Amino acid sequence: GAGVSQSPSNKVTEKGKDVELRCDPISGHTALYWYRQRLGQGLEFLIYFQGNSAPDKSGLPSDRFSAERTGESVSTLTIQRTQQEDSAVYLCASSPRGGTEAFFGQGTRLTVV
Amino acid sequence: AQSVAQPEDQVNVAEGNPLTVKCTYSVSGNPYLFWYVQYPNRGLQFLLKYITGDNLVKGSYGFEAEFNKSQTSFHLKKPSALVSDSALYFCAVRGVSGGYNKLIFGAGTRLAVHP
């Protein structure tokens, strides 16, 4: 596709359930980022991938959060046993090898009820 | 450690007046600096970047930003604001020393342009 694609665009889940959020980066982009944006807040860094390795997982808030990436392609962010404080928009971005700026998807709005 | 500060939560400007949204940064070595804009219920759109060269960079929608190394600032500017410029603006920095540098964002500044 032309841009970063995230799915689903909206997800409502019950507290305690697991959710998977998907990100399809721009084809050929080697770097992939996940961020979290709570309502009215800034962007909170979660994890960074270079290819399928994650040199920086420092932003994952707890062991309930994990992420994987297949090669230089799709990434999934998994949140286990969701809590109400996990409610936020989860943004994915990618950038090419040697590139500078990151290109963002539209985000997944997660609501935990 | 890398960090970005946007000291103003909100900036209010009358349409037609010049606008400035402030950003200061802290990073080891030379920085890559970026501005992004977020419209309601939308993802982030890239506006402009500073990598090297001329300190004044021009970007989308008539925006420009000035890199000031001595003041470690990268303020976003526009000579004449439009109501449609009202949005949330984020400054971001990436260091260029070492093998990997994460892209760090400021807290954001909400720009409100009044008719």
Tab-separated table of N, CA and C in Angstrom, chain A residues 37 39-43, chain B residues 4-13 20-24 35-36 38 85-91 106-114:
chain	number	residue	atom	x	y	z
A	37	GLN	N	-0.727	6.899	22.531
A	37	GLN	CA	-1.178	8.268	22.768
A	37	GLN	C	-2.481	8.235	23.548
A	39	LEU	N	-5.622	10.045	25.561
A	39	LEU	CA	-6.476	11.152	25.170
A	39	LEU	C	-5.867	12.477	25.605
A	40	GLY	N	-5.647	13.358	24.640
A	40	GLY	CA	-5.126	14.682	24.932
A	40	GLY	C	-3.668	14.726	25.332
A	41	GLN	N	-2.976	13.617	25.181
A	41	GLN	CA	-1.588	13.538	25.615
A	41	GLN	C	-0.637	13.468	24.421
A	42	GLY	N	0.662	13.467	24.732
A	42	GLY	CA	1.682	13.317	23.707
A	42	GLY	C	1.910	11.862	23.356
A	43	LEU	N	2.959	11.608	22.583
A	43	LEU	CA	3.285	10.257	22.127
A	43	LEU	C	4.255	9.597	23.093
B	4	VAL	N	12.939	16.177	24.416
B	4	VAL	CA	12.358	17.296	23.678
B	4	VAL	C	11.396	18.012	24.606
B	5	ALA	N	11.432	19.341	24.590
B	5	ALA	CA	10.519	20.122	25.413
B	5	ALA	C	9.720	21.076	24.532
B	6	GLN	N	8.425	21.036	24.711
B	6	GLN	CA	7.540	22.028	24.081
B	6	GLN	C	6.901	22.780	25.243
B	7	PRO	N	7.386	23.984	25.529
B	7	PRO	CA	7.020	24.658	26.777
B	7	PRO	C	5.584	25.160	26.839
B	8	GLU	N	4.932	25.249	25.697
B	8	GLU	CA	3.555	25.779	25.684
B	8	GLU	C	2.560	24.662	25.407
B	9	ASP	N	1.577	24.515	26.285
B	9	ASP	CA	0.521	23.538	26.019
B	9	ASP	C	-0.370	24.011	24.880
B	10	GLN	N	-0.587	25.329	24.819
B	10	GLN	CA	-1.465	25.880	23.792
B	10	GLN	C	-0.945	27.237	23.348
B	11	VAL	N	-1.113	27.498	22.055
B	11	VAL	CA	-0.784	28.795	21.472
B	11	VAL	C	-2.025	29.312	20.770
B	12	ASN	N	-2.399	30.542	21.067
B	12	ASN	CA	-3.568	31.167	20.439
B	12	ASN	C	-3.105	32.297	19.545
B	13	VAL	N	-3.604	32.301	18.316
B	13	VAL	CA	-3.183	33.301	17.325
B	13	VAL	C	-4.408	33.751	16.532
B	20	THR	N	4.343	31.211	16.130
B	20	THR	CA	5.545	30.484	16.531
B	20	THR	C	5.154	29.433	17.537
B	21	VAL	N	5.613	28.215	17.307
B	21	VAL	CA	5.439	27.125	18.272
B	21	VAL	C	6.842	26.693	18.680
B	22	LYS	N	7.106	26.728	19.977
B	22	LYS	CA	8.477	26.561	20.455
B	22	LYS	C	8.848	25.103	20.722
B	23	CYS	N	10.135	24.827	20.514
B	23	CYS	CA	10.672	23.489	20.779
B	23	CYS	C	12.142	23.624	21.156
B	24	THR	N	12.553	22.983	22.233
B	24	THR	CA	13.964	22.866	22.560
B	24	THR	C	14.281	21.387	22.745
B	35	TRP	N	9.161	18.245	12.752
B	35	TRP	CA	7.852	18.705	13.194
B	35	TRP	C	6.786	17.879	12.500
B	36	TYR	N	5.803	17.487	13.319
B	36	TYR	CA	4.637	16.753	12.829
B	36	TYR	C	3.379	17.499	13.251
B	38	GLN	N	-0.939	16.930	13.901
B	38	GLN	CA	-2.006	15.953	14.068
B	38	GLN	C	-3.343	16.681	14.085
B	85	ASP	N	-5.050	25.883	10.182
B	85	ASP	CA	-3.808	25.431	10.827
B	85	ASP	C	-4.053	24.942	12.247
B	86	SER	N	-5.232	25.161	12.782
B	86	SER	CA	-5.547	24.728	14.141
B	86	SER	C	-5.418	23.207	14.239
B	87	ALA	N	-4.535	22.764	15.122
B	87	ALA	CA	-4.226	21.336	15.249
B	87	ALA	C	-3.239	21.165	16.398
B	88	LEU	N	-2.813	19.917	16.589
B	88	LEU	CA	-1.820	19.587	17.612
B	88	LEU	C	-0.476	19.400	16.907
B	89	TYR	N	0.555	20.069	17.380
B	89	TYR	CA	1.870	20.043	16.742
B	89	TYR	C	2.891	19.388	17.665
B	90	PHE	N	3.656	18.478	17.076
B	90	PHE	CA	4.669	17.753	17.829
B	90	PHE	C	6.047	17.992	17.236
B	91	CYS	N	6.993	18.286	18.116
B	91	CYS	CA	8.405	18.358	17.760
B	91	CYS	C	9.047	17.021	18.123
B	106	GLY	N	8.080	15.482	21.694
B	106	GLY	CA	7.644	16.361	22.751
B	106	GLY	C	6.197	16.077	23.108
B	107	ALA	N	5.699	16.793	24.122
B	107	ALA	CA	4.342	16.546	24.630
B	107	ALA	C	3.263	17.122	23.726
B	108	GLY	N	3.671	17.963	22.790
B	108	GLY	CA	2.700	18.537	21.869
B	108	GLY	C	2.243	19.916	22.302
B	109	THR	N	1.926	20.747	21.305
B	109	THR	CA	1.379	22.089	21.530
B	109	THR	C	0.131	22.227	20.684
B	110	ARG	N	-0.955	22.611	21.318
B	110	ARG	CA	-2.197	22.801	20.569
B	110	ARG	C	-2.240	24.223	20.044
B	111	LEU	N	-2.349	24.351	18.746
B	111	LEU	CA	-2.434	25.660	18.097
B	111	LEU	C	-3.888	25.963	17.789
B	112	ALA	N	-4.364	27.093	18.268
B	112	ALA	CA	-5.732	27.539	17.990
B	112	ALA	C	-5.648	28.864	17.246
B	113	VAL	N	-6.135	28.873	16.019
B	113	VAL	CA	-6.151	30.087	15.209
B	113	VAL	C	-7.581	30.593	15.139
B	114	HIS	N	-7.790	31.810	15.604
B	114	HIS	CA	-9.133	32.382	15.695
B	114	HIS	C	-9.413	33.312	14.527
